[in-house]
Coordinates of C-alpha atoms and ligand atoms in Angstrom, one line a residue:
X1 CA 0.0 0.0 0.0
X2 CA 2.5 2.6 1.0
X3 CA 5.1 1.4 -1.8
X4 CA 2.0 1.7 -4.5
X5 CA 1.7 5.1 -3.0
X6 CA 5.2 6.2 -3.0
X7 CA 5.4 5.0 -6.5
X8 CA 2.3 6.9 -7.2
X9 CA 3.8 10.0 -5.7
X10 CA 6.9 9.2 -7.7
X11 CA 5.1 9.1 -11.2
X12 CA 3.0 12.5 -10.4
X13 CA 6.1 14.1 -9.4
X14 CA 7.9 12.8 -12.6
X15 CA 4.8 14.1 -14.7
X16 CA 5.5 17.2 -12.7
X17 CA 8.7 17.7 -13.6
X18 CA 8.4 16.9 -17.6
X19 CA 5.3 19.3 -17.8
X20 CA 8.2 21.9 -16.1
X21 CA 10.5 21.6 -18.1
X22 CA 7.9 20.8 -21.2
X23 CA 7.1 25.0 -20.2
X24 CA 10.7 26.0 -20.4
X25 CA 11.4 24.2 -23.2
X26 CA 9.9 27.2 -25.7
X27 CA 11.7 29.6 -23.8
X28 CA 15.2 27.2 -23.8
X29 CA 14.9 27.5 -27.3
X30 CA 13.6 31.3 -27.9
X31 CA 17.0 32.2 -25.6
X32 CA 18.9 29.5 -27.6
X33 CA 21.2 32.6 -28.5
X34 CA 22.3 35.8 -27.1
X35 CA 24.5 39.1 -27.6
X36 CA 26.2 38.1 -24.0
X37 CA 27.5 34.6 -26.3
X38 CA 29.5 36.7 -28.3
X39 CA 32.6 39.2 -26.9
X40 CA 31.5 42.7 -26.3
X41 CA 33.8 44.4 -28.9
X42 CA 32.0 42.0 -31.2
X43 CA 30.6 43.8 -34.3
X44 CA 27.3 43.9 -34.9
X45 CA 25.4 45.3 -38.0
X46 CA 23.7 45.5 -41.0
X47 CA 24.7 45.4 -44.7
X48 CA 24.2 47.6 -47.8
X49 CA 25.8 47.5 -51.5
X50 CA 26.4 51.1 -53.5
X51 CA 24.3 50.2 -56.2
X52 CA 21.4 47.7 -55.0
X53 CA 20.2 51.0 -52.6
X54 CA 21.9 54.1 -53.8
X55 CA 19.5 55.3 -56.7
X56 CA 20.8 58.9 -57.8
X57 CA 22.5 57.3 -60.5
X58 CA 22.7 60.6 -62.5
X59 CA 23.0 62.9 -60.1
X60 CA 26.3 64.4 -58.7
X61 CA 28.0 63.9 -61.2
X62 CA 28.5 60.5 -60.8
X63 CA 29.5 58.3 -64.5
X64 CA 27.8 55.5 -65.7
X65 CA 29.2 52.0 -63.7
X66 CA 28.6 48.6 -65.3
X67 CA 25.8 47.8 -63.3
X68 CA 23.8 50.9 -64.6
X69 CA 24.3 49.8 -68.4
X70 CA 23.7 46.2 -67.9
X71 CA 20.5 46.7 -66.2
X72 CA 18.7 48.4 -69.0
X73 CA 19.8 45.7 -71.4
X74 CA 16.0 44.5 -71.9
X75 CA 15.7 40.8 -70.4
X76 CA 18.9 41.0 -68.2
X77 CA 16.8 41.6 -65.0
X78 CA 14.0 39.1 -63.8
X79 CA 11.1 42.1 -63.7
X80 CA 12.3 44.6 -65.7
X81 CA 13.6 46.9 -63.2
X82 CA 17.1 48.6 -62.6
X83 CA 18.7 50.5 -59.7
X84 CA 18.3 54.1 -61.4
X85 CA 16.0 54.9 -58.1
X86 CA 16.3 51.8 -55.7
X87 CA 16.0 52.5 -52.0
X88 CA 17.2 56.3 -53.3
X89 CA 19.0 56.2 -50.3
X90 CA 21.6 58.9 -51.9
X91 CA 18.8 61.2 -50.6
X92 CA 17.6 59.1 -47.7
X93 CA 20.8 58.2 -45.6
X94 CA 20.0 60.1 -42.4
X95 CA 16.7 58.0 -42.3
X96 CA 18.6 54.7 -43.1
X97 CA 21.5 55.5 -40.8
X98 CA 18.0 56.3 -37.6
X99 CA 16.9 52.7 -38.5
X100 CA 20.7 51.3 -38.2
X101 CA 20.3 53.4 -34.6
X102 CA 16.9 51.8 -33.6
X103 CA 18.1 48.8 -34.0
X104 CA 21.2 48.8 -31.8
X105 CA 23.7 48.0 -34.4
X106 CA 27.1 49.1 -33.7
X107 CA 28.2 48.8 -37.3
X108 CA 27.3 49.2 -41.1
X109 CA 28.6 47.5 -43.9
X110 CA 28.1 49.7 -47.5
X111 CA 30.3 50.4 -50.4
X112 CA 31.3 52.7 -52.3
X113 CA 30.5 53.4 -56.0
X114 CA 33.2 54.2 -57.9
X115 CA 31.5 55.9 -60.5
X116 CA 30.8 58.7 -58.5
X117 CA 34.5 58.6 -56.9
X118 CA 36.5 58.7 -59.7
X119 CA 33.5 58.9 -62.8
X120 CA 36.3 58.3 -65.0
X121 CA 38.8 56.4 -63.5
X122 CA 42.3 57.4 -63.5
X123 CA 41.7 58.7 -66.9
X124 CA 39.5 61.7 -65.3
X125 CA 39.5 64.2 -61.5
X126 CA 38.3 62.8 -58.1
X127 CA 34.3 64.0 -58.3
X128 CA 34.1 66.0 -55.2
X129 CA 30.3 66.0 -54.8
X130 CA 30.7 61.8 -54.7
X131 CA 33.6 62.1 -51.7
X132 CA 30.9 64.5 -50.0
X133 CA 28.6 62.4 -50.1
X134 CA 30.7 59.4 -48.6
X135 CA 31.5 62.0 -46.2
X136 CA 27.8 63.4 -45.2
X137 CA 27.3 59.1 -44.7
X138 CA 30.8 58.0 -42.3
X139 CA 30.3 61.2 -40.4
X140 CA 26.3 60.5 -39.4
X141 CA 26.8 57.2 -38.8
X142 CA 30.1 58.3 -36.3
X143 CA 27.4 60.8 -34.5
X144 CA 25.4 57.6 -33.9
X145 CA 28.3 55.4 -32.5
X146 CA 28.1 53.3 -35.8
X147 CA 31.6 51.9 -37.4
X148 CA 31.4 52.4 -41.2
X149 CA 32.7 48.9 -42.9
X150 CA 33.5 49.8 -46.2
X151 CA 34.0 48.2 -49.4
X152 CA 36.2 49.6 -52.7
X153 CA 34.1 47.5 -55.0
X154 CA 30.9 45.3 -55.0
X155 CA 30.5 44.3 -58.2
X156 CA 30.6 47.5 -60.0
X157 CA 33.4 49.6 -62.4
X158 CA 32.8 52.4 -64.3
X159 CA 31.5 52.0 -67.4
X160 CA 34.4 53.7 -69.6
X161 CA 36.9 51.7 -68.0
X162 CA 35.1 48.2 -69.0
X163 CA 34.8 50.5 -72.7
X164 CA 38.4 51.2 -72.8
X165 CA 40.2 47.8 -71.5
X166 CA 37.6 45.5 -71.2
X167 CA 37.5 45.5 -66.8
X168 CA 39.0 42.5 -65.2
X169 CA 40.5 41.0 -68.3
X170 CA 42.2 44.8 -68.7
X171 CA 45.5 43.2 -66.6
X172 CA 48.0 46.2 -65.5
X173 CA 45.5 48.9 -66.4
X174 CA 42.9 47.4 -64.4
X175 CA 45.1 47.4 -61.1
X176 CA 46.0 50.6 -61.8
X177 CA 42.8 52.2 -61.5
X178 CA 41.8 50.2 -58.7
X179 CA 44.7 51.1 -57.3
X180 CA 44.0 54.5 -57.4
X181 CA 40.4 54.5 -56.5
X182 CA 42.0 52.7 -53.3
X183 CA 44.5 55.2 -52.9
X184 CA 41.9 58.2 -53.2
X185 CA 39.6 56.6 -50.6
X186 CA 42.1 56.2 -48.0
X187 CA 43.0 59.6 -48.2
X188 CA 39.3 60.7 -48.0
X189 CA 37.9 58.7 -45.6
X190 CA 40.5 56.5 -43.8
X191 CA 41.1 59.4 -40.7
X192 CA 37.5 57.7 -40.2
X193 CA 37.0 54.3 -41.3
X194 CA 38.4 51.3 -39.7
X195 CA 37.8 48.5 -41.7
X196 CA 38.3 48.1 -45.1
X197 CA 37.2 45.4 -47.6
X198 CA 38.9 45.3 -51.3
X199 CA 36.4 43.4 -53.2
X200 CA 32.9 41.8 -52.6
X201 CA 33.0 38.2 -53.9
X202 CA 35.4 38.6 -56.6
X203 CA 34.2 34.4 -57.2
X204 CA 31.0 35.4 -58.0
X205 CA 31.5 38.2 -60.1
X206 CA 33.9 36.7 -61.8
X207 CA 32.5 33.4 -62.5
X208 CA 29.2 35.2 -63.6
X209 CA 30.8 37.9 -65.7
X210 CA 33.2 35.8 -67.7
X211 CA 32.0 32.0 -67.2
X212 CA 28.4 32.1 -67.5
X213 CA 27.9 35.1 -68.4
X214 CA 25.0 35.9 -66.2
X215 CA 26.1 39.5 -65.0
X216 CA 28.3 42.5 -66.5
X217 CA 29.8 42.4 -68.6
X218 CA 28.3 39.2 -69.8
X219 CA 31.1 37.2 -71.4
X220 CA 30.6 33.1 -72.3
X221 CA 31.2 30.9 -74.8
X222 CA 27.9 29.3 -75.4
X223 CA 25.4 31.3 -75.1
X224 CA 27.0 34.9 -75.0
X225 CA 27.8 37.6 -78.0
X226 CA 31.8 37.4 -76.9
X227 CA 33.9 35.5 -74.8
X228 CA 35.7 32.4 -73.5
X229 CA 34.5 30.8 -70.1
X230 CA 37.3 28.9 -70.3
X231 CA 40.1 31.2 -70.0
X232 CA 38.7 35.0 -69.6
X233 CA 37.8 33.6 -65.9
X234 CA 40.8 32.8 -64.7
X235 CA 42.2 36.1 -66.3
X236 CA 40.1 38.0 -64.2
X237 CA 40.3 36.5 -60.7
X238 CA 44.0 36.9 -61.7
X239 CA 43.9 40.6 -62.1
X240 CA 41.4 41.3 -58.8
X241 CA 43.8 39.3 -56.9
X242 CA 46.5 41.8 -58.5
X243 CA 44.3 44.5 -57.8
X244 CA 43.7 43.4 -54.3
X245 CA 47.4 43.7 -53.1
X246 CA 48.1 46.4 -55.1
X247 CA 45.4 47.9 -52.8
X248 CA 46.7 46.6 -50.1
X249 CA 50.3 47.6 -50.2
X250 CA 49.5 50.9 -50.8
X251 CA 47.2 50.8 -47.6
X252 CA 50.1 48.9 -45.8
X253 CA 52.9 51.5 -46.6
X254 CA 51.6 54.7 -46.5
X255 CA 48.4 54.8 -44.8
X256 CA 47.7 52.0 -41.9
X257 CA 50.8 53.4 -39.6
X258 CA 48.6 56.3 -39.1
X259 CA 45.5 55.4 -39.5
X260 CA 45.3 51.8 -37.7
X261 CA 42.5 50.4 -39.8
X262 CA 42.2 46.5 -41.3
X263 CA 42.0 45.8 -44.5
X264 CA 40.7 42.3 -46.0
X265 CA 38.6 40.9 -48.8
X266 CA 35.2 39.5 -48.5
X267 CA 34.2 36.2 -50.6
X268 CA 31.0 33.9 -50.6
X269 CA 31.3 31.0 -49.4
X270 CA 29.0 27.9 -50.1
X271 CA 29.8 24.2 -48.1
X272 CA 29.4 21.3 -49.3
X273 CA 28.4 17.8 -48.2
X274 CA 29.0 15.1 -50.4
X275 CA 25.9 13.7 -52.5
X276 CA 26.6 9.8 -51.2
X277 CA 29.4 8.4 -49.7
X278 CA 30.9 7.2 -52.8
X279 CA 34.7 8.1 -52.7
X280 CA 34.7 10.1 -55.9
X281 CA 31.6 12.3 -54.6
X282 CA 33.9 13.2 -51.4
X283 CA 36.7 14.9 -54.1
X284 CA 33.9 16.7 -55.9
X285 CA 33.2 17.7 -52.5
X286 CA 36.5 19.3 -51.9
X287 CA 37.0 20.5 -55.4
X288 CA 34.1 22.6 -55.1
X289 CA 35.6 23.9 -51.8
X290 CA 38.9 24.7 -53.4
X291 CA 37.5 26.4 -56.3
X292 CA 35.8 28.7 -54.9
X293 CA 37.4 30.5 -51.9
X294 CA 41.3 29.4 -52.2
X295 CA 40.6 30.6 -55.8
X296 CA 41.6 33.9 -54.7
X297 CA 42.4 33.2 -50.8
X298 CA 45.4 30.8 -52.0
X299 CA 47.4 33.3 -53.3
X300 CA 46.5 36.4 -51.3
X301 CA 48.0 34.5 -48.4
X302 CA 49.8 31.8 -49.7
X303 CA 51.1 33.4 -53.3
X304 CA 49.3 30.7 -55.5
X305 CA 46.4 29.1 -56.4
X306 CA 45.3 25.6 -54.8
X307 CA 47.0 22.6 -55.9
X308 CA 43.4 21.0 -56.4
X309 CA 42.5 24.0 -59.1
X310 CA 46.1 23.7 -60.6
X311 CA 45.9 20.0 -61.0
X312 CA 42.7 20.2 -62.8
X313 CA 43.3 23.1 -65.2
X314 CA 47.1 23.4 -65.6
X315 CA 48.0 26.2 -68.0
X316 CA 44.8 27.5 -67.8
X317 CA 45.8 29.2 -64.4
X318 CA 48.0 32.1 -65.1
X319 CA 50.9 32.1 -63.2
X320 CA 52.5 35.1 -61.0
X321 CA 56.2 36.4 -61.6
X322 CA 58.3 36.9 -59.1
X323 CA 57.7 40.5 -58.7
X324 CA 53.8 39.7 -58.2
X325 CA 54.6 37.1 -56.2
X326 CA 56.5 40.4 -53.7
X327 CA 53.3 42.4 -53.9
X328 CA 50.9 39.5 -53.1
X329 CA 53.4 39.4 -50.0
X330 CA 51.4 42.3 -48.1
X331 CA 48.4 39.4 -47.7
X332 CA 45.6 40.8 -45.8
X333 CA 44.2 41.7 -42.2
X334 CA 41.0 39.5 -42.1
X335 CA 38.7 37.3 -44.6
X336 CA 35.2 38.6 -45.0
X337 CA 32.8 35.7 -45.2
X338 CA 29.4 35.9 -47.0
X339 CA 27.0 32.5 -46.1
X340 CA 23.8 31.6 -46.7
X341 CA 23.6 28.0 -48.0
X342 CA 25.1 24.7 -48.0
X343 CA 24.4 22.7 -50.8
X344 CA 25.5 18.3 -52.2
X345 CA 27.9 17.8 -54.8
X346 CA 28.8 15.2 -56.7
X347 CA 31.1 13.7 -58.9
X348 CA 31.1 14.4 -62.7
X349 CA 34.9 13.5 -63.6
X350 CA 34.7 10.1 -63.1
X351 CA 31.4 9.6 -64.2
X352 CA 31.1 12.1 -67.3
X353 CA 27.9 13.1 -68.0
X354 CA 26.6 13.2 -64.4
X355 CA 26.8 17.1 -64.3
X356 CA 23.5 18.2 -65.9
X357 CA 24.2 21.1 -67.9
X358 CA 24.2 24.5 -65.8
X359 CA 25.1 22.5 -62.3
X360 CA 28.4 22.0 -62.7
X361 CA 30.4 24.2 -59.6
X362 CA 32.5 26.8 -61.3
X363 CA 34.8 24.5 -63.6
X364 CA 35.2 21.8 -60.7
X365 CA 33.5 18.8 -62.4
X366 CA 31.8 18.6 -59.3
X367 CA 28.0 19.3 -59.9
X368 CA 25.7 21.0 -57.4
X369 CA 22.3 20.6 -55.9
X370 CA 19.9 20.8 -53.1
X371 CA 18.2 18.0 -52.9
X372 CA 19.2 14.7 -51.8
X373 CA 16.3 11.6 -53.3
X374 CA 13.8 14.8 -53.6
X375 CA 14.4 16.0 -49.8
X376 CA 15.8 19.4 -49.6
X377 CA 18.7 19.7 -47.6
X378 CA 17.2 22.2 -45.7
X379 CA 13.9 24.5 -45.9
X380 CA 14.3 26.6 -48.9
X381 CA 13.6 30.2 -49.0
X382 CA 12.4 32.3 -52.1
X383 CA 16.3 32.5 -53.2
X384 CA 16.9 29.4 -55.5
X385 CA 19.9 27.4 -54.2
X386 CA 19.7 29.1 -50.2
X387 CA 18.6 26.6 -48.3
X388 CA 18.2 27.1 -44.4
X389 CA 21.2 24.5 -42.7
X390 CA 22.6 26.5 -39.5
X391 CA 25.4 23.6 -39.5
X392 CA 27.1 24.8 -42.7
X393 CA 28.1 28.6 -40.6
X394 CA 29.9 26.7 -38.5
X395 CA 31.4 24.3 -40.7
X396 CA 32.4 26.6 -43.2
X397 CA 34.1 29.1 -40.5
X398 CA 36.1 26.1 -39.6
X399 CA 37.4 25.4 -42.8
X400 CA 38.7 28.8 -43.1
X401 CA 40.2 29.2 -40.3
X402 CA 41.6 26.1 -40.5
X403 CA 43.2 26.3 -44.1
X404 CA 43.8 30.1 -43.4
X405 CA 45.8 29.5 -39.5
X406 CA 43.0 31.0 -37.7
X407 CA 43.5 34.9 -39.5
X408 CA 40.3 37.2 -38.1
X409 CA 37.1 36.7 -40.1
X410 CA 33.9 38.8 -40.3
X411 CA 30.8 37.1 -41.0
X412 CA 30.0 40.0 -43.7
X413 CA 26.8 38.8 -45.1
X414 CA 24.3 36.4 -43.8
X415 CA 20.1 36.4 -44.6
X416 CA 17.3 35.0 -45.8
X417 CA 15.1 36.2 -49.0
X418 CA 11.6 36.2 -49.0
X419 CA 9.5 36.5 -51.9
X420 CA 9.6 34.7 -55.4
X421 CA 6.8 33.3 -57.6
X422 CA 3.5 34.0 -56.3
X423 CA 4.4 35.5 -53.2
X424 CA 2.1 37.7 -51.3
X425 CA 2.1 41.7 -52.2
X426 CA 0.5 42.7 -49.0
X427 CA 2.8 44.3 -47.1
X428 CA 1.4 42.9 -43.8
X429 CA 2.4 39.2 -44.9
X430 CA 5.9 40.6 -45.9
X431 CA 6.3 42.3 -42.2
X432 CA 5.4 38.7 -40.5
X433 CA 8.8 36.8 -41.3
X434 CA 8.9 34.8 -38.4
X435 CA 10.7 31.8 -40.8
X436 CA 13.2 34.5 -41.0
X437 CA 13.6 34.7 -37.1
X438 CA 14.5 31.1 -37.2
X439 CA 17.3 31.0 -39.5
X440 CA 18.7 33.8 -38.1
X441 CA 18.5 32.3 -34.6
X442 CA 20.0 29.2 -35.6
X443 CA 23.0 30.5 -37.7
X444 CA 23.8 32.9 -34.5
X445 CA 23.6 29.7 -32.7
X446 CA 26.3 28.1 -34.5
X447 CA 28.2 31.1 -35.3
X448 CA 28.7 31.6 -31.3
X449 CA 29.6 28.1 -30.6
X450 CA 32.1 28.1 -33.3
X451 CA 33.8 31.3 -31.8
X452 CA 33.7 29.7 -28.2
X453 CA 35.7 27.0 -29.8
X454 CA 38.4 29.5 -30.6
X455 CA 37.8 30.9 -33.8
X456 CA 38.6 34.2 -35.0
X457 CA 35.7 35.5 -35.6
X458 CA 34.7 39.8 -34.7
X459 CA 31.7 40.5 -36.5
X460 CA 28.3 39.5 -37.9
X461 CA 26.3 41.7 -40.6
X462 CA 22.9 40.7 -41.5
X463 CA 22.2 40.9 -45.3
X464 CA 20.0 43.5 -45.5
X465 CA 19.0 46.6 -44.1
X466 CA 16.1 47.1 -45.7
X467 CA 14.5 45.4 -49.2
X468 CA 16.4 46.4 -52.1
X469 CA 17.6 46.0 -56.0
X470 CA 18.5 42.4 -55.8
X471 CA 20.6 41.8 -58.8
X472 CA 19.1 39.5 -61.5
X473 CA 16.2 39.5 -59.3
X474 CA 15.0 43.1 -59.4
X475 CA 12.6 43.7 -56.4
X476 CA 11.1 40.5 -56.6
X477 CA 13.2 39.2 -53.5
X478 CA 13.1 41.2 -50.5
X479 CA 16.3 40.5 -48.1
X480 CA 15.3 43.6 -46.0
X481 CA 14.9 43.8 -42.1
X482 CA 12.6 46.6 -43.4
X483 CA 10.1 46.4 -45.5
X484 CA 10.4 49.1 -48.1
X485 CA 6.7 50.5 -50.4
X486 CA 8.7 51.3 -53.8
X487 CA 5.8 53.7 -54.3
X488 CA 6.4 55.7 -51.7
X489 CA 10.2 55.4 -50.4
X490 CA 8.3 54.7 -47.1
X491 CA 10.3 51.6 -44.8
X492 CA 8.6 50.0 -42.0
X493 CA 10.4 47.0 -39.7
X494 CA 9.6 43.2 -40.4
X495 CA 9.5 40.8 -37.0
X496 CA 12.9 40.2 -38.1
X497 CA 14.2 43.7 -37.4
X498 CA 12.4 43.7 -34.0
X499 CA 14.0 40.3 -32.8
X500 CA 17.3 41.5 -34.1
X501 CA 16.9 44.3 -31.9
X502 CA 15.8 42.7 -28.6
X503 CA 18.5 40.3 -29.5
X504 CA 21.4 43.3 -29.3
X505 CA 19.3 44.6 -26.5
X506 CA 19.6 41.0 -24.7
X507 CA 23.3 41.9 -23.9
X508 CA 22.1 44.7 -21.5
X509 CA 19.4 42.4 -20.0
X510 CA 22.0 40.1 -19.0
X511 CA 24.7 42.0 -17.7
Ligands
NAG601 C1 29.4 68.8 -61.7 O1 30.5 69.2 -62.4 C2 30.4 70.6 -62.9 C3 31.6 70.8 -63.9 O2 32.8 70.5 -63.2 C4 30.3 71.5 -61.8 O3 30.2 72.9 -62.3 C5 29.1 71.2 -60.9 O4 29.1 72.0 -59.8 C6 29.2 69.8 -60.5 N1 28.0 69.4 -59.8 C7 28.0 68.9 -58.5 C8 26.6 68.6 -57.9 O5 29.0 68.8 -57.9

């Protein structure tokens, strides 16, 4: 009697306990991250790109960049659109730079167009209404206790300098100029700004420019006017790379004494799982890897490109003299890492054939996809090819830090796109993201656990601040943490943009 009562006692108070802790399991997970996981001098912010929110694109002077001429090329964008107006945040910056503020961010990410630097190149005068404006921006976001992040070049290049030497494939003359527009930043804005990225995913615009020929200035062999996607890539990554350290030894010998800032490079990054465990879809695996950040990380740090890209292509990788090889010497300060996805690959050396056309990784014979027997490897979201797998942040950190001896690293990009086919256009079901607030929860997750296991890591910037020109995809995606009405210029904050902001708030809560 007593022991069927004790055990009786013994279930309730075991049904007790798992109905506790079934109540603080929610909240376990809603706290499952927090600003207090990651160091306070950690950087936290948003990011922007010159041309996906500037608009403005005749005003000031400012020239005619790549971007501008290949957007009204009829069919190049998915709904007609181009960044002529955008976000017009030219106009709008103090507005942009109160949102930043309301949310708590101690950092912005943006970069520079250098069409309205230098409208011309070297071959013209520094615009001084475009260094104003640059000015007007780093000094507002300063009164606000926000660090400007800055990048020389995402994706764009004034038009007359792709007209005169054909851009990337321009060798020497292209340095130059980048050189210079490097050279006449520093001295305009590098009293102010302490971080300094050379180039936005060089691999993507480089294997889209010249390989596919997807974005300016739209070179391929198969289906493009001109071109060669065999060679013309590997001529380009060649002369950013150039372009890169010549950037950065001038930063290195006659500003950084004085100035104190970082300068880097920022690159997306994808991982990849292999499609089975067959032995020849692990290579793919790590072909795909190589060829896409060592591309250019290789040789900025170690002075050539990876042995699994040189084994593969041979002479089709240029090779750097000795007096290249001094310049590429000055390396970098930190690696700016854009994620969003992990995708499979699999083998298509050994079995030929495999890689349906248009899925082949850059020239890897390693072909990519999402889905694994028709199961995603992750929930998608309206960007094809981003899936949501929190593991991949973490993984991918790893790799660089381990293939790179643990140099600092900024998680420089990182989001989730809503929108696509069929997609809602009221803007209530745009401002309820909450599929948004889980991806963002777990990458943090896995972003702070990969720090507390000792990597490098000083920053996070959420991809973006608010909706915006999205490349090929016009305004039909919306990355924003605020919703913008392209009718009316107006922004208003998504649940995102709230959590993100108790989130930086949580740091206060807890100490
Ligand atoms: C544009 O350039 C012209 C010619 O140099 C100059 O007179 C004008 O003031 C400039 N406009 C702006 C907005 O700076």
């Amino acid at each position: 009697m007593a022991g069927r009562a004790r055990a009786r006692r013994f279930v309730l108070a075991g049904a007790l306990m798992i109905a506790w802790l079934l109540c603080l399991l929610p909240r376990a997970t809603a706290a499952a991250v927090r600003r207090s996981d990651f160091p306070p001098s950690f950087l936290f912010g948003t990011a922007t790109s010159s041309y996906q929110i500037e608009g403005a694109y005749l005003e000031g002077n400012k020239s005619l960049s790549n971007w501008d001429v290949f957007s009204h090329v009829p069919g190049r964008i998915e709904d007609g659109s181009t960044g002529d107006v955008a976000d017009d945040h030219y106009h709008r910056y103090e507005d942009d730079i109160e949102l930043m503020h309301s949310l708590g961010t101690n950092a912005y990410r943006f970069s520079i167009s250098w069409a309205r630097i230098l409208p011309r190149g070297r071959f013209g005068e520094v615009n001084p209404a475009g260094i104003a404006f640059y000015n007007r921006l780093i000094d507002s976001l300063l009164l606000k206790g926000i660090e400007p992040f800055v990048t020389l070049s995402h994706y764009d290049i004034p038009q007359e300098l792709e007209d005169r030497y054909g851009a990337w494939l321009g060798g020497a003359e292209a340095r130059r100029d980048f050189g210079h527009l490097a050279d006449v930043c520093f001295a305009a804005f590098g009293d102010r700004v302490r971080h300094w990225a050379t180039f936005n995913e060089p691999n993507v615009a480089v294997t889209r420019g010249y390989m596919l020929g997807t974005y300016p200035p739209g070179r391929c062999s198969r289906s493009c006017a001109r071109g060669n996607s065999d060679a013309e890539p590997y001529v380009a990554a060649h002369n950013v790379v150039l372009a890169h350290a010549a950037a950065v030894q001038i930063y290195k010998t006659k500003y950084q004494s004085k100035q104190k800032g970082l300068i880097g490079i920022v690159m997306s990054t994808v991982w990849f799982v292999p499609l089975t465990d067959a032995p020849a879809d692990r290579l793919a695996t790590e072909r795909a890897l190589a060829f896409d950040v060592p591309w250019f990380l290789d040789p900025i740090i170690y002075g050539d490109y990876p042995p699994e890209m040189r084994r593969l292509l041979g002479s089709r990788l240029p090779t750097f003299s000795p007096e290249e090889r001094r310049t590429l010497g000055y390396g970098l300060d930190f690696i700016g890492i854009n994620h969003y996805t992990t995708l499979y690959a699999r083998d298509c050396m050994i079995s030929p054939g495999y890689c349906p056309s248009g899925q082949e990784f850059h020239q890897s014979l390693a072909a990519y996809t999402g889905e694994r027997d028709g199961i995603p490897i992750g929930p998608p979201t309206a960007m094809p090819t981003f899936y949501v797998v929190p593991d991949g942040i973490e993984k991918m950190v790893t790799y660089i830090m381990n293939r790179y001896s643990n140099l600092p690293m900024f998680i420089t990009e990182n989001g989730y796109a809503q929108g696509g086919d069929g997609y809602t256009t009221r803007a209530e079901d745009w401002l309820d993201d909450q599929g948004r607030i889980q991806y963002l929860e777990g990458y943090l997750a896995k972003l702070a656990k990969v720090i507390s296991d000792g990597a490098d890591v000083r920053g996070y910037f959420i991809w973006y601040l608010i909706d915006n020109f999205e490349w090929l995809y016009g305004y039909t995606l919306r990355f924003g943490l605020h919703y913008v009405d392209y009718q009316t210029q107006e922004r208003k904050p998504k649940s995102l943009a709230l959590w993100y902001k108790r989130f930086l708030q949580s740091s206060l809560e807890a100490q």
